[in-house]
Short mmCIF file of C-alpha atoms and ligand atoms in Angstrom, two decimals:
data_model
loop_
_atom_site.label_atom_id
_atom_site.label_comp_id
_atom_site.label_asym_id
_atom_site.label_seq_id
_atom_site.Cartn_x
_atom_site.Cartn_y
_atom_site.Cartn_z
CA UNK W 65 25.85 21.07 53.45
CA UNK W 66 23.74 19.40 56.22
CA UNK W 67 22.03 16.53 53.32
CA UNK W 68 24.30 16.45 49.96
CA UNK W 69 22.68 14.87 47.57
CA UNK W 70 23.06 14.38 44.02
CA UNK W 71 23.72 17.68 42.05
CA UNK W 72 22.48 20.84 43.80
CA UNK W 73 22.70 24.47 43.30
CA UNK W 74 22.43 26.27 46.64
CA UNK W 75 21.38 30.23 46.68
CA UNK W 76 24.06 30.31 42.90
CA UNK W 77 23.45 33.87 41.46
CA UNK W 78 25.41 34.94 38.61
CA UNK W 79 25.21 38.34 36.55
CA UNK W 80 26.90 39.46 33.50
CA UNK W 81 26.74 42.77 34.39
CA UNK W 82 25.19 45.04 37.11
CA UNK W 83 21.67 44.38 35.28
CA UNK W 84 20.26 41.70 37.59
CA UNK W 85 17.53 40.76 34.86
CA UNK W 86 21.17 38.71 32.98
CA UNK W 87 21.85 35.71 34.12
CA UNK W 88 20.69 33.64 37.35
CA UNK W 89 19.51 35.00 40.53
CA UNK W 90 19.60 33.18 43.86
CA UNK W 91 18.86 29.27 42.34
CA UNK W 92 18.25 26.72 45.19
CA UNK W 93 17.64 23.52 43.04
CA UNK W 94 18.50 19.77 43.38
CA UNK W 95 19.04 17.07 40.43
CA UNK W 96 17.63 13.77 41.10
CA UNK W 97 20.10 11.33 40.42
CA UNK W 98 19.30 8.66 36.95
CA UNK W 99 16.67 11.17 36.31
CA UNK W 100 15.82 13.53 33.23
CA UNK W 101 15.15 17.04 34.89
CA UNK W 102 14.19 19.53 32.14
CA UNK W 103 14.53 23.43 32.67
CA UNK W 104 12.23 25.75 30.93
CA UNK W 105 11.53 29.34 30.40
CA UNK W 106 11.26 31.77 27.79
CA UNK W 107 14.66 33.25 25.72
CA UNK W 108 16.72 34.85 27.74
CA UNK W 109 15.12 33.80 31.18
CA UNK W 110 19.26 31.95 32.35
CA UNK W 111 18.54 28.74 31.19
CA UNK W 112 21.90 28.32 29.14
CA UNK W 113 23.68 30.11 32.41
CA UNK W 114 22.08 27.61 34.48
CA UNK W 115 23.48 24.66 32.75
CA UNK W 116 26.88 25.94 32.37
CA UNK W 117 27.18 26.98 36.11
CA UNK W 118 26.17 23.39 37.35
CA UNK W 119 28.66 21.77 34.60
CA UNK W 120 31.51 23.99 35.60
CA UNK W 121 31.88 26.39 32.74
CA UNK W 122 31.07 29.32 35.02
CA UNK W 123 31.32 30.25 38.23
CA UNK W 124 28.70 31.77 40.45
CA UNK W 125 29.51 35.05 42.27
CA UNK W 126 27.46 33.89 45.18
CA UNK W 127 26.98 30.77 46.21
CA UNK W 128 27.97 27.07 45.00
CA UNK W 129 27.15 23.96 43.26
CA UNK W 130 27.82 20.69 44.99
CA UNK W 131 27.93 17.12 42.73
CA UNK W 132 27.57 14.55 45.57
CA UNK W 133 28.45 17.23 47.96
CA UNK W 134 32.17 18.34 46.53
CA UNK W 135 31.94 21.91 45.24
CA UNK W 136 31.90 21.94 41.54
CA UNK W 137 34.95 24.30 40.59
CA UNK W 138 34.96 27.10 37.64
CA UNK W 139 36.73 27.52 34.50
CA UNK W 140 39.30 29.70 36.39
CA UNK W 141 41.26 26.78 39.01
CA UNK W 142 40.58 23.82 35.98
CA UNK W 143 42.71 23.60 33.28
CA UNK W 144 40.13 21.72 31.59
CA UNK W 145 36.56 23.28 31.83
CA UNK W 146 33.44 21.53 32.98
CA UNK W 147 33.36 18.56 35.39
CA UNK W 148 35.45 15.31 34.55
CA UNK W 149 32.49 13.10 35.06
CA UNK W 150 29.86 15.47 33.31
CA UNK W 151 29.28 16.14 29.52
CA UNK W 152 27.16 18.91 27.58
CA UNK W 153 25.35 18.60 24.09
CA UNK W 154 24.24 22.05 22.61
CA UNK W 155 22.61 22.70 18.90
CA UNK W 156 25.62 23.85 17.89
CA UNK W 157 27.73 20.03 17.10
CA UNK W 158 30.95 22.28 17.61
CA UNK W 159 33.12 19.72 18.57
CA UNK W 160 32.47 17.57 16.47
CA UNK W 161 35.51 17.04 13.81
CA UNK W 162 33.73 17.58 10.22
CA UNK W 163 35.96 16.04 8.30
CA UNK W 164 36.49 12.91 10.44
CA UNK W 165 34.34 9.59 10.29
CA UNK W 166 32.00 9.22 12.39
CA UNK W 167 33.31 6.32 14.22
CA UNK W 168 36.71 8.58 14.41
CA UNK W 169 34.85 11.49 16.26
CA UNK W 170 33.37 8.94 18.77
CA UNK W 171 36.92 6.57 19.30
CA UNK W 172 38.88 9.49 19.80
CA UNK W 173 38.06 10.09 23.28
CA UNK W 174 38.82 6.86 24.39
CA UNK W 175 42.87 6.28 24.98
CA UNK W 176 44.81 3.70 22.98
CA UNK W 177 46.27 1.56 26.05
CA UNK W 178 43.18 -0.84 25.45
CA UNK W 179 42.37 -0.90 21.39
CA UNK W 180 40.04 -3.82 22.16
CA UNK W 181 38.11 -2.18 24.83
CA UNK W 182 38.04 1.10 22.41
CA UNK W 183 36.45 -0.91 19.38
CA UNK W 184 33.63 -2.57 21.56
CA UNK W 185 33.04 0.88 23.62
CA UNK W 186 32.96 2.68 20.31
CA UNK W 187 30.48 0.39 18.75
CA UNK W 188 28.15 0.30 21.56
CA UNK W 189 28.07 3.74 21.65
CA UNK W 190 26.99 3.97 18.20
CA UNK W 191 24.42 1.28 18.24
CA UNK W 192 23.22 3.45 21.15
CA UNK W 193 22.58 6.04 19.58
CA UNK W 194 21.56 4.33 16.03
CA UNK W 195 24.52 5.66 14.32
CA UNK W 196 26.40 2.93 13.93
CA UNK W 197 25.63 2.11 10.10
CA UNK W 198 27.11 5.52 9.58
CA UNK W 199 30.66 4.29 11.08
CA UNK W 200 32.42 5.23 7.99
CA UNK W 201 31.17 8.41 7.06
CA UNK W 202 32.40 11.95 7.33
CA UNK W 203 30.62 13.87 9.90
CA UNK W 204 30.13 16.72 6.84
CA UNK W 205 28.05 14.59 5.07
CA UNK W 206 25.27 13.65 7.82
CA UNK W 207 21.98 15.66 8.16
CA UNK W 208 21.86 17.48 11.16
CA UNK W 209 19.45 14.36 13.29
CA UNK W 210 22.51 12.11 12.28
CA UNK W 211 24.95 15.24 13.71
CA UNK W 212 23.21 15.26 17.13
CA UNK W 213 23.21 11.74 17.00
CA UNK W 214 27.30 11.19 17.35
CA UNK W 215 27.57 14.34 18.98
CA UNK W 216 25.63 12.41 22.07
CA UNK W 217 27.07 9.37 21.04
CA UNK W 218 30.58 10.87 21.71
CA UNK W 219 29.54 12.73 24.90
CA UNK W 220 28.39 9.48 26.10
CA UNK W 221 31.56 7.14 25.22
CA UNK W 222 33.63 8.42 27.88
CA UNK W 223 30.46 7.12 30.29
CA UNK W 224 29.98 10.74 31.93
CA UNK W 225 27.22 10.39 35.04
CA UNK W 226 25.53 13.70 34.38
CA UNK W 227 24.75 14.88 31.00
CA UNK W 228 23.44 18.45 29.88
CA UNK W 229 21.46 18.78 26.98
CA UNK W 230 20.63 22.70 25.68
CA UNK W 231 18.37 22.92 23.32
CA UNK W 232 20.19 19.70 21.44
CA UNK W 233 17.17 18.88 19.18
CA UNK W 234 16.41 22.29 17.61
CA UNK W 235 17.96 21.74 14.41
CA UNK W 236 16.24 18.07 14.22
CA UNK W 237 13.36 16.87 12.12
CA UNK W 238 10.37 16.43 14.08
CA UNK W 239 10.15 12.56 12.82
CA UNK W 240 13.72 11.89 13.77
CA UNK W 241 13.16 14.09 17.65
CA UNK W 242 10.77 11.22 19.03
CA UNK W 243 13.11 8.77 18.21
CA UNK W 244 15.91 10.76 19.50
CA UNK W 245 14.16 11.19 22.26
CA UNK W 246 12.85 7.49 23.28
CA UNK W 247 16.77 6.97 22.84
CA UNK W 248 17.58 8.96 25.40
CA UNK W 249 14.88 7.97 28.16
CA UNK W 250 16.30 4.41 27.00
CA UNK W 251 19.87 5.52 27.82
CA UNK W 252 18.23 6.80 31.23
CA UNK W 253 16.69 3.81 31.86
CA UNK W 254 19.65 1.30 31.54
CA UNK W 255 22.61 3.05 32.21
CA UNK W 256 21.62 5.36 35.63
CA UNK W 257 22.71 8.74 33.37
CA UNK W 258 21.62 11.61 34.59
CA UNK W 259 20.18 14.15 31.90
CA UNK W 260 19.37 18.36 32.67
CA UNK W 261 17.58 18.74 29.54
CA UNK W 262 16.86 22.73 28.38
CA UNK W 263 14.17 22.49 25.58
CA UNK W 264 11.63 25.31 23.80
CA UNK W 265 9.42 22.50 23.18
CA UNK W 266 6.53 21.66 25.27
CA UNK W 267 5.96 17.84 23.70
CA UNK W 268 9.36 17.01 24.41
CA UNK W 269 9.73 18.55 27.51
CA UNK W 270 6.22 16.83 29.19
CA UNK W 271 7.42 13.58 27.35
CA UNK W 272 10.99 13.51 28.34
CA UNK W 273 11.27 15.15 31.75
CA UNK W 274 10.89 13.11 35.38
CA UNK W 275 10.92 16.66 37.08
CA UNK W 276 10.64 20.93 35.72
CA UNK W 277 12.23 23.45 36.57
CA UNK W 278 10.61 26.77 35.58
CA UNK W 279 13.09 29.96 35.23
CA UNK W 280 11.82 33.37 34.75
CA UNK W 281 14.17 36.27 34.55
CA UNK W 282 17.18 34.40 36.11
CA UNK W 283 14.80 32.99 38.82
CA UNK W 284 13.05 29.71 39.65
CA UNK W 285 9.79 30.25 39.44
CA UNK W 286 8.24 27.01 39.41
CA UNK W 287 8.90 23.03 40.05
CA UNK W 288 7.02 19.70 40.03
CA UNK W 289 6.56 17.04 37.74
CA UNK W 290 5.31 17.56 34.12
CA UNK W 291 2.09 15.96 35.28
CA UNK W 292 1.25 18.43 38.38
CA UNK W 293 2.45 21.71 36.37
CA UNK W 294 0.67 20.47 33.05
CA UNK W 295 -3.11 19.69 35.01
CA UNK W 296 -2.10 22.77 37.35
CA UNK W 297 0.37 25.56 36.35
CA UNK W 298 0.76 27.73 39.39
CA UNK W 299 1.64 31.28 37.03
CA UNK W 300 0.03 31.58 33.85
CA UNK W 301 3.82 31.72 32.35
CA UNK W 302 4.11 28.27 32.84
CA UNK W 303 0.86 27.65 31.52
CA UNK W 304 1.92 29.17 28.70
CA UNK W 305 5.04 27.03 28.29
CA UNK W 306 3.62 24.02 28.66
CA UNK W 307 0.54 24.25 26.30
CA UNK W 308 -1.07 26.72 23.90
CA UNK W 309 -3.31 28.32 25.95
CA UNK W 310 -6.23 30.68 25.38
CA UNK W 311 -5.19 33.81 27.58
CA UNK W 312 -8.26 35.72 28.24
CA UNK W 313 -9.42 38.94 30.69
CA UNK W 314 -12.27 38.02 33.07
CA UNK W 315 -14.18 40.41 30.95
CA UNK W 316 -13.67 37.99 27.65
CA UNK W 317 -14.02 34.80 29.67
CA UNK W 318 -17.67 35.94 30.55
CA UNK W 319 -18.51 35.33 26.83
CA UNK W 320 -17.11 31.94 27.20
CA UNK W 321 -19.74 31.54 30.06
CA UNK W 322 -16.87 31.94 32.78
CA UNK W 323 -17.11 33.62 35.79
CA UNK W 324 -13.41 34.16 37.29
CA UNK W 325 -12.64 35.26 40.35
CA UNK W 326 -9.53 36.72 39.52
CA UNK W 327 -7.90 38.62 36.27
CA UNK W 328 -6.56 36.32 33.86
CA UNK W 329 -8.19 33.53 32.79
CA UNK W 330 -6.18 30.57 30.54
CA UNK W 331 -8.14 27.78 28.52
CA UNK W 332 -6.26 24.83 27.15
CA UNK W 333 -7.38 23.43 23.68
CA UNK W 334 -8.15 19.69 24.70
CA UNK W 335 -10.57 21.10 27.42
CA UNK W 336 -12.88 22.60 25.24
CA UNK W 337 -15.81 20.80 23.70
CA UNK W 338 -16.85 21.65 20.25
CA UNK W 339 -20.21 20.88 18.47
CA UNK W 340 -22.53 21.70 15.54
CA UNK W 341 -24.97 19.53 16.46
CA UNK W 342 -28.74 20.79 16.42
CA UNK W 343 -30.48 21.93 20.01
CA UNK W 344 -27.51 23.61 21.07
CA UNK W 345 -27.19 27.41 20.74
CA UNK W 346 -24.19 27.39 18.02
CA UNK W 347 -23.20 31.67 18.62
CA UNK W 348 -19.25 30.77 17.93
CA UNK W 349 -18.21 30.71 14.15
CA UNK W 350 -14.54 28.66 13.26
CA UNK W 351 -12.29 31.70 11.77
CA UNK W 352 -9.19 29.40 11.26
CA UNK W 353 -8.19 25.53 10.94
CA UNK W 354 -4.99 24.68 11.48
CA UNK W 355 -3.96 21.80 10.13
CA UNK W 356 -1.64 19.41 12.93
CA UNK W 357 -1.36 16.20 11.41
CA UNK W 358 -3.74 13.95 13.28
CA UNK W 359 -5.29 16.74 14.99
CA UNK W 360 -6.65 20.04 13.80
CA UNK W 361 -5.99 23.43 16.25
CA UNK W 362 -9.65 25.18 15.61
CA UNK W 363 -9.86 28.85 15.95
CA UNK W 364 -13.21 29.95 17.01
CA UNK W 365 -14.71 33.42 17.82
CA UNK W 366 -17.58 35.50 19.48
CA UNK W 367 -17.64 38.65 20.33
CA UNK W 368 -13.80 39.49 19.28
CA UNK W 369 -13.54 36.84 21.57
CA UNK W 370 -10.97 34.01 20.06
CA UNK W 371 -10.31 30.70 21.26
CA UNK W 372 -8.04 28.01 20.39
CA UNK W 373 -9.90 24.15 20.39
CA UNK W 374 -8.19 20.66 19.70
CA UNK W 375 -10.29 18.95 17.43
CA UNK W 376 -9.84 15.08 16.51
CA UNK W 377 -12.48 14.78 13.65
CA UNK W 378 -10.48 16.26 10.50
CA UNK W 379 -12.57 18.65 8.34
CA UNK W 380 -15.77 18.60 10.46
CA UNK W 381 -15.75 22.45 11.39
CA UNK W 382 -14.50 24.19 8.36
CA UNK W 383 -14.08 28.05 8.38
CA UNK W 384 -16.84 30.02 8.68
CA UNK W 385 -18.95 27.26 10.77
CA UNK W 386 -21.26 27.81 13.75
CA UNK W 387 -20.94 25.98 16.38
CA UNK W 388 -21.39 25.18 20.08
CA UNK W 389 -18.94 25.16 22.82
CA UNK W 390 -18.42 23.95 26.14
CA UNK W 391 -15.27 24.56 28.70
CA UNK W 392 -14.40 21.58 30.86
CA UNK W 393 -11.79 23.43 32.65
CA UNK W 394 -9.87 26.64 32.74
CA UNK W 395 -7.13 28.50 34.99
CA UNK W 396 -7.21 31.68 36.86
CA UNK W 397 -4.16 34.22 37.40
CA UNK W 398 -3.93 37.69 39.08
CA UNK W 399 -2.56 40.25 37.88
CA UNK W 400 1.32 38.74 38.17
CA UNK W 401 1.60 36.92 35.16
P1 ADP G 69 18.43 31.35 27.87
O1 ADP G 69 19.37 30.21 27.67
O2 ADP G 69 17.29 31.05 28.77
O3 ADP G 69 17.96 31.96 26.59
P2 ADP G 69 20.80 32.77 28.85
O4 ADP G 69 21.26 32.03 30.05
O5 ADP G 69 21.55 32.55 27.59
O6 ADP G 69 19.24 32.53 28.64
O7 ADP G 69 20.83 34.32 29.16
C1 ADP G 69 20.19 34.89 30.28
C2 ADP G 69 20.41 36.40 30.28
O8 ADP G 69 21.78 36.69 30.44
C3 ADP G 69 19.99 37.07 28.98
O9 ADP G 69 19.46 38.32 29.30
C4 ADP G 69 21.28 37.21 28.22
O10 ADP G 69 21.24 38.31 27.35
C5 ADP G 69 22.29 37.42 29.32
N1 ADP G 69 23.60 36.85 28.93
C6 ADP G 69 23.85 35.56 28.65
N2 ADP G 69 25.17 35.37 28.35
C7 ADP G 69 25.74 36.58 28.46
C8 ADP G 69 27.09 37.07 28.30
N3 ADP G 69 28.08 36.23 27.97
N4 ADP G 69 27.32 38.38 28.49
C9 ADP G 69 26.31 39.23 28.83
N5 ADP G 69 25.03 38.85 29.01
C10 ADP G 69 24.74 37.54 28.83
MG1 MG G 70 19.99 29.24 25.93
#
C-alpha cells in the first residue's frame, strides 16, 4: 500500500452467495486511529459483514484489510479467529460465562504468572466500566445494561487497540445507554482505543461517532462527520438515518410553501416553526402528539399533507389545533433515493 495507515479496507467485497445484494461490495474505507467511527445503514445493508471482515472473522474474496499496513488474516490460516490486538462486543453477551462472577468473567483472560498485576488490571477494568460493585455476582443475575457492561469490561482487560461494537446497546435501557455511552468516549479519550461502532440509533450514533460511514446494500454510500451528514445528508437515505424526517413529493412540499427543484423533498422536525398565535393564517390542524419526554414530536396536516414538528412547549398544540407553520430549511433528492 503506497500510505498504510491505521485500519483500512481497500476495494474488500464479500458475498454469501452469487446474490451481490449479501454482504459487502467493493469497501475502500480507513479507521482513524483513537477515534470512534460508527457505521450505519438499514438491516441487512453488510454492516455486521463489515465488522467481522476488518476484525478477522471473515475473509474477503477480493481484496484486503490492512491494520497498520500488515494484512489482517481470516478465520481459515488462524487458529484463533479475529485479530490478537482487536476485540468485538455484540448484543448477544455470548461469551460471557453465566454462572461465573463477574470479576471471574473479567480475570480470566488475564494469565496467572502475575496474580498482582491480574487483581489491579481486573479492578480497573471494572471501575471502568462501573461494574465493579458487582465483583461478586453471577453474571445470571445482572440486567442486561450490567451484562454489556462486563462484557466490554472483559473485551477491554486484555487492552485490545481496536474495538468493534455491533449493535452492543440494543438490549440496554435508554437511562443506562447515555451513561454507557459517555463511558466509552471516556475510554476513547484516555486510553487511545479505537472503537467501529454499528448502531440503529441515530442519538447515539451523532453523539458517539468522530466519523460515519454510510452502507447501503453492501456499499459505502456515504462518509463525513456526524456534523456535515446531519446539517447536509447527501441521499435522502441518510437523511433518513440520521433524523426523522418528513419525506415529501415536490407536489406535497408545494402545500408546505416549497418550491423544489428536484423530486423528493425531506423536512427535519427542529426546522419547522410552529404557532397559534393570531395574524398568522393557521390552515394546518395537529392530528397527533407524541409524547418524548422533554420534547413533544407534533404531527400536523393540510391537505393529506403530514408533517412531523419538534415542539419544546409541552401541551401547547393539543390534537385537533390550528396552527401556523413556517420551514427554516429542507432537503432536496432526485429520484435515487
Ligand atoms: P446488517 O448487519 O447491516 O444487518 P449483515 O452484514 O448481517 O447486515 O448482512 C448483509 C446481507 O448479507 C444481508 O442480506 C444478509 O441476509 C446477508 N448475510 C449475512 N450473513 C449471511 C450468511 N452467513 N449467509 C448468507 N447470507 C448472509
Ligand atoms: Mg448486523
Amino acid at each position: 500500500m503506497s500510505n498504510p495507515s491505521y485500519l483500512d479496507a481497500v476495494s474488500v467485497t464479500k458475498n454469501y452467495s452469487d446474490d451481490k445484494e449479501s454482504g459487502v461490495n467493493n469497501i475502500i474505507l480507513s479507521i482513524k486511529q483513537g477515534k470512534i467511527t460508527a457505521i450505519v445503514g438499514e438491516s441487512g445493508s453488510g454492516k455486521s459483514t463489515l465488522l467481522k471482515l476488518l476484525y478477522g472473522l471473515l475473509s474477503p474474496e477480493e481484496g484486503e484489510v490492512f491494520f497498520k499496513g500488515d494484512r489482517v488474516i481470516g478465520p481459515e490460516e488462524k487458529l484463533i479467529p479475529g485479530h490478537d490486538r482487536m476485540k468485538m462486543v455484540t448484543q448477544h453477551t455470548d461469551d460471557l460465562n453465566l454462572f461465573a462472577t463477574v470479576w471471574q468473567n473479567v480475570a480470566s483472560l488475564l494469565p496467572n504468572t502475575d496474580l498482582k498485576y491480574k487483581e489491579t488490571a481486573t479492578a480497573a477494568a471494572l471501575k471502568q466500566l462501573k461494574v465493579y460493585e458487582l465483583k461478586d455476582q453471577r453474571v445470571t443475575d445482572l440486567s442486561g445494561g450490567e451484562k454489556q457492561r462486563v462484557a466490554i469490561a472483559k473485551a477491554l482487560i486484555t487492552k485490545p487497540e481496536v474495538l468493534f461494537l455491533d449493535e452492543p446497546f440494543n438490549q440496554v435501557d435508554a437511562s443506562f445507554r447515555e451513561g454507557l455511552q459517555q463511558n466509552i468516549r471516556n475510554i476513547v479519550k484516555e486510553t487511545g482505543l479505537t472503537v467501529v461502532l454499528v448502531s440503529h440509533d441515530p442519538a447515539e450514533v451523532l453523539s458517539m461517532a468522530d466519523d460515519l460511514i454510510v452502507l447501503k446494500q453492501g456499499e459505502i454510500v456515504e462518509a463525513g462527520t456526524p456534523e456535515e451528514l446531519y446539517q447536509n445528508p447527501g441521499m435522502l437515505y441518510t437523511a433518513q438515518i440520521l433524523a426523522h424526517c418528513s419525506v415529501l413529493t415536490n407536489q406535497e412540499a408545494k402545500v408546505c410553501g416549497i418550491t423544489a427543484q428536484r423530486g423528493t423533498v425531506a423536512i427535519n422536525p427542529e426546522n419547522v416553526e410552529i404557532a397559534n398565535t393570531w395574524g398568522k393564517k393557521k390552515d394546518w390542524t395537529v392530528v397527533q402528539v407524541l409524547f418524548k419526554g422533554f420534547f413533544e414530536d407534533v404531527i400536523v396536516e393540510k391537505e393529506d399533507v403530514k408533517l412531523r414538528v419538534l415542539n419544546l412547549e409541552l401541551n401547547k398544540y393539543p390534537v385537533g389545533t390550528p396552527v401556523s407553520i413556517r420551514i427554516k430549511k429542507h432537503f432536496e433528492y432526485g429520484q435515487w433515493k
